[in-house]
PDB file of C-alpha atoms in Angstrom:
ATOM      1  CA  MET A   1     -16.602  13.437  -1.263  1.00  0.00           C
ATOM      2  CA  ILE A   2     -13.170  10.874  -2.340  1.00  0.00           C
ATOM      3  CA  ILE A   3      -9.670  12.224  -0.131  1.00  0.00           C
ATOM      4  CA  TYR A   4      -6.257  10.109   0.098  1.00  0.00           C
ATOM      5  CA  LYS A   5      -2.914  10.487   1.515  1.00  0.00           C
ATOM      6  CA  GLN A   6       0.126   9.300   0.670  1.00  0.00           C
ATOM      7  CA  PHE A   7       3.125   7.010   1.947  1.00  0.00           C
ATOM      8  CA  SER A   8       5.684   5.608   0.744  1.00  0.00           C
ATOM      9  CA  PHE A   9       8.536   2.988   1.999  1.00  0.00           C
ATOM     10  CA  ASP A  10      11.445   1.378   0.959  1.00  0.00           C
ATOM     11  CA  ALA A  11      11.789  -2.381   0.356  1.00  0.00           C
ATOM     12  CA  ALA A  12      13.553  -4.940  -1.342  1.00  0.00           C
ATOM     13  CA  HIS A  13      12.446  -7.817  -3.174  1.00  0.00           C
ATOM     14  CA  PHE A  14      12.809 -10.627  -6.017  1.00  0.00           C
ATOM     15  CA  LEU A  15      10.583 -12.333  -7.905  1.00  0.00           C
ATOM     16  CA  PRO A  16      10.349 -16.316  -7.408  1.00  0.00           C
ATOM     17  CA  VAL A  17       8.169 -17.172  -9.999  1.00  0.00           C
ATOM     18  CA  VAL A  18       9.915 -15.998 -13.248  1.00  0.00           C
ATOM     19  CA  PRO A  19      11.838 -16.758 -15.796  1.00  0.00           C
ATOM     20  CA  GLU A  20      15.149 -18.413 -15.199  1.00  0.00           C
ATOM     21  CA  GLY A  21      17.353 -15.046 -16.491  1.00  0.00           C
ATOM     22  CA  HIS A  22      14.401 -12.346 -15.361  1.00  0.00           C
ATOM     23  CA  LYS A  23      15.775  -9.439 -14.032  1.00  0.00           C
ATOM     24  CA  CYS A  24      13.483  -9.504 -11.295  1.00  0.00           C
ATOM     25  CA  GLY A  25      14.399 -12.862 -10.411  1.00  0.00           C
ATOM     26  CA  ASN A  26      17.260 -10.970  -8.669  1.00  0.00           C
ATOM     27  CA  MET A  27      16.637  -8.794  -5.116  1.00  0.00           C
ATOM     28  CA  HIS A  28      16.535  -5.487  -6.018  1.00  0.00           C
ATOM     29  CA  GLY A  29      14.496  -2.471  -4.181  1.00  0.00           C
ATOM     30  CA  HIS A  30      11.944   0.202  -4.728  1.00  0.00           C
ATOM     31  CA  THR A  31      10.975   3.300  -3.366  1.00  0.00           C
ATOM     32  CA  TYR A  32       7.044   2.086  -2.961  1.00  0.00           C
ATOM     33  CA  MET A  33       4.585   5.015  -3.401  1.00  0.00           C
ATOM     34  CA  LEU A  34       0.771   3.710  -1.877  1.00  0.00           C
ATOM     35  CA  THR A  35      -1.608   6.637  -2.425  1.00  0.00           C
ATOM     36  CA  VAL A  36      -4.901   5.918  -0.100  1.00  0.00           C
ATOM     37  CA  PHE A  37      -8.293   6.592  -1.175  1.00  0.00           C
ATOM     38  CA  ILE A  38     -11.201   7.131   1.227  1.00  0.00           C
ATOM     39  CA  GLU A  39     -14.735   7.811   0.862  1.00  0.00           C
ATOM     40  CA  GLY A  40     -17.248   9.932   2.740  1.00  0.00           C
ATOM     41  CA  HIS A  41     -19.273  12.528   3.574  1.00  0.00           C
ATOM     42  CA  PRO A  42     -17.361  15.414   5.840  1.00  0.00           C
ATOM     43  CA  ASP A  43     -18.682  15.779   9.231  1.00  0.00           C
ATOM     44  CA  GLU A  44     -20.815  18.847   9.916  1.00  0.00           C
ATOM     45  CA  LYS A  45     -18.769  19.697  12.442  1.00  0.00           C
ATOM     46  CA  SER A  46     -15.229  19.386  11.584  1.00  0.00           C
ATOM     47  CA  GLY A  47     -15.513  19.552   7.938  1.00  0.00           C
ATOM     48  CA  TRP A  48     -13.691  17.170   7.683  1.00  0.00           C
ATOM     49  CA  ILE A  49     -14.056  12.954   6.443  1.00  0.00           C
ATOM     50  CA  ILE A  50     -11.103  11.659   8.674  1.00  0.00           C
ATOM     51  CA  ASP A  51      -8.257  13.239  10.285  1.00  0.00           C
ATOM     52  CA  TYR A  52      -5.207  12.993   8.150  1.00  0.00           C
ATOM     53  CA  GLY A  53      -3.547  12.993  11.428  1.00  0.00           C
ATOM     54  CA  ASP A  54      -5.570   9.850  12.732  1.00  0.00           C
ATOM     55  CA  LEU A  55      -5.423   7.976   8.774  1.00  0.00           C
ATOM     56  CA  LYS A  56      -1.471   8.607   9.235  1.00  0.00           C
ATOM     57  CA  LYS A  57      -1.626   6.865  12.718  1.00  0.00           C
ATOM     58  CA  SER A  58      -3.676   3.675  11.559  1.00  0.00           C
ATOM     59  CA  ILE A  59      -1.704   2.992   8.155  1.00  0.00           C
ATOM     60  CA  GLN A  60       1.735   4.147   9.499  1.00  0.00           C
ATOM     61  CA  PRO A  61       2.428   0.353  11.471  1.00  0.00           C
ATOM     62  CA  VAL A  62       1.765  -1.167   8.311  1.00  0.00           C
ATOM     63  CA  ILE A  63       4.383   0.644   6.734  1.00  0.00           C
ATOM     64  CA  GLU A  64       6.878   0.479   9.333  1.00  0.00           C
ATOM     65  CA  LYS A  65       5.763  -4.116   8.570  1.00  0.00           C
ATOM     66  CA  LEU A  66       7.458  -3.591   5.369  1.00  0.00           C
ATOM     67  CA  ASP A  67       9.769  -0.445   5.194  1.00  0.00           C
ATOM     68  CA  HIS A  68      12.902  -1.784   4.682  1.00  0.00           C
ATOM     69  CA  HIS A  69      12.194  -5.048   5.642  1.00  0.00           C
ATOM     70  CA  LEU A  70      12.912  -7.945   2.765  1.00  0.00           C
ATOM     71  CA  LEU A  71       9.193  -8.488   1.482  1.00  0.00           C
ATOM     72  CA  ASN A  72       9.666 -12.029   0.789  1.00  0.00           C
ATOM     73  CA  GLU A  73      10.192 -12.616   4.191  1.00  0.00           C
ATOM     74  CA  ILE A  74       6.632 -11.158   5.341  1.00  0.00           C
ATOM     75  CA  LEU A  75       4.309 -13.634   5.410  1.00  0.00           C
ATOM     76  CA  GLY A  76       2.173 -14.016   2.817  1.00  0.00           C
ATOM     77  CA  LEU A  77       4.627 -11.328   0.363  1.00  0.00           C
ATOM     78  CA  GLU A  78       6.571 -14.658  -0.635  1.00  0.00           C
ATOM     79  CA  ASN A  79       5.837 -13.754  -4.590  1.00  0.00           C
ATOM     80  CA  PRO A  80       6.178 -10.030  -3.503  1.00  0.00           C
ATOM     81  CA  THR A  81       4.842  -8.629  -7.302  1.00  0.00           C
ATOM     82  CA  SER A  82       3.055  -5.395  -6.901  1.00  0.00           C
ATOM     83  CA  GLU A  83      -0.144  -6.712  -7.849  1.00  0.00           C
ATOM     84  CA  ASN A  84       0.711  -9.331  -4.400  1.00  0.00           C
ATOM     85  CA  LEU A  85       1.368  -6.414  -2.658  1.00  0.00           C
ATOM     86  CA  ALA A  86      -1.212  -4.232  -2.704  1.00  0.00           C
ATOM     87  CA  ILE A  87      -3.596  -7.102  -2.181  1.00  0.00           C
ATOM     88  CA  TRP A  88      -1.801  -7.587   1.127  1.00  0.00           C
ATOM     89  CA  LEU A  89      -2.163  -3.892   1.478  1.00  0.00           C
ATOM     90  CA  TRP A  90      -5.792  -4.269   1.455  1.00  0.00           C
ATOM     91  CA  HIS A  91      -6.180  -6.646   3.643  1.00  0.00           C
ATOM     92  CA  LYS A  92      -4.288  -4.915   6.077  1.00  0.00           C
ATOM     93  CA  ILE A  93      -4.999  -1.510   6.147  1.00  0.00           C
ATOM     94  CA  LYS A  94      -9.311  -2.036   5.351  1.00  0.00           C
ATOM     95  CA  PRO A  95      -9.604  -3.280   8.874  1.00  0.00           C
ATOM     96  CA  LEU A  96      -8.419  -0.310  10.048  1.00  0.00           C
ATOM     97  CA  VAL A  97      -9.885   2.556   8.037  1.00  0.00           C
ATOM     98  CA  PRO A  98     -13.383   1.125   6.673  1.00  0.00           C
ATOM     99  CA  GLU A  99     -13.964   3.726   4.817  1.00  0.00           C
ATOM    100  CA  LEU A 100     -11.149   2.688   2.320  1.00  0.00           C
ATOM    101  CA  ILE A 101     -12.324   2.650  -1.497  1.00  0.00           C
ATOM    102  CA  LYS A 102      -8.440   2.408  -3.280  1.00  0.00           C
ATOM    103  CA  ILE A 103      -5.189   1.951  -3.524  1.00  0.00           C
ATOM    104  CA  GLU A 104      -2.804   2.746  -5.972  1.00  0.00           C
ATOM    105  CA  LEU A 105       1.027   1.509  -5.404  1.00  0.00           C
ATOM    106  CA  LYS A 106       3.358   3.069  -6.963  1.00  0.00           C
ATOM    107  CA  GLU A 107       6.813   0.246  -7.548  1.00  0.00           C
ATOM    108  CA  THR A 108       8.605   2.703  -9.664  1.00  0.00           C
ATOM    109  CA  PRO A 109       7.454   6.693 -11.034  1.00  0.00           C
ATOM    110  CA  SER A 110       5.855   5.038 -13.811  1.00  0.00           C
ATOM    111  CA  SER A 111       4.361   1.657 -12.793  1.00  0.00           C
ATOM    112  CA  GLY A 112       1.972   0.146 -11.218  1.00  0.00           C
ATOM    113  CA  VAL A 113      -1.249  -1.002 -10.140  1.00  0.00           C
ATOM    114  CA  ILE A 114      -4.758   0.216  -8.794  1.00  0.00           C
ATOM    115  CA  TYR A 115      -6.710  -1.411  -6.192  1.00  0.00           C
ATOM    116  CA  GLU A 116     -10.221  -1.158  -5.396  1.00  0.00           C
ATOM    117  CA  GLY A 117     -10.392  -4.918  -3.216  1.00  0.00           C
ATOM    118  CA  PHE A 118     -12.669  -7.809  -4.117  1.00  0.00           C
TER     119      PHE A 118
END
């Protein structure tokens, strides 16, 4: 079974490795939507794979490192594309939540990335 939980955060960034004049080379911001997917079997007693409250407690400190910050200033996010941000999030969250199987990161309502680690 797969369960999921969503998080949102606001952050600014610019992409330093785009052609001159590309609009994403300018500082701008997004309200990112992160969905984490957890796989497991419900516990016989609780009926849960994981308590959503515990999941939030595990992941919230990672979100707080990004929320209302300039992503380019965070170690490992010097070129904060959605793809690079998804990889960064994976490497921060997976050690905290070993049951993590996938994340979806939306930069806008119609654009995002799905990452399953490697």
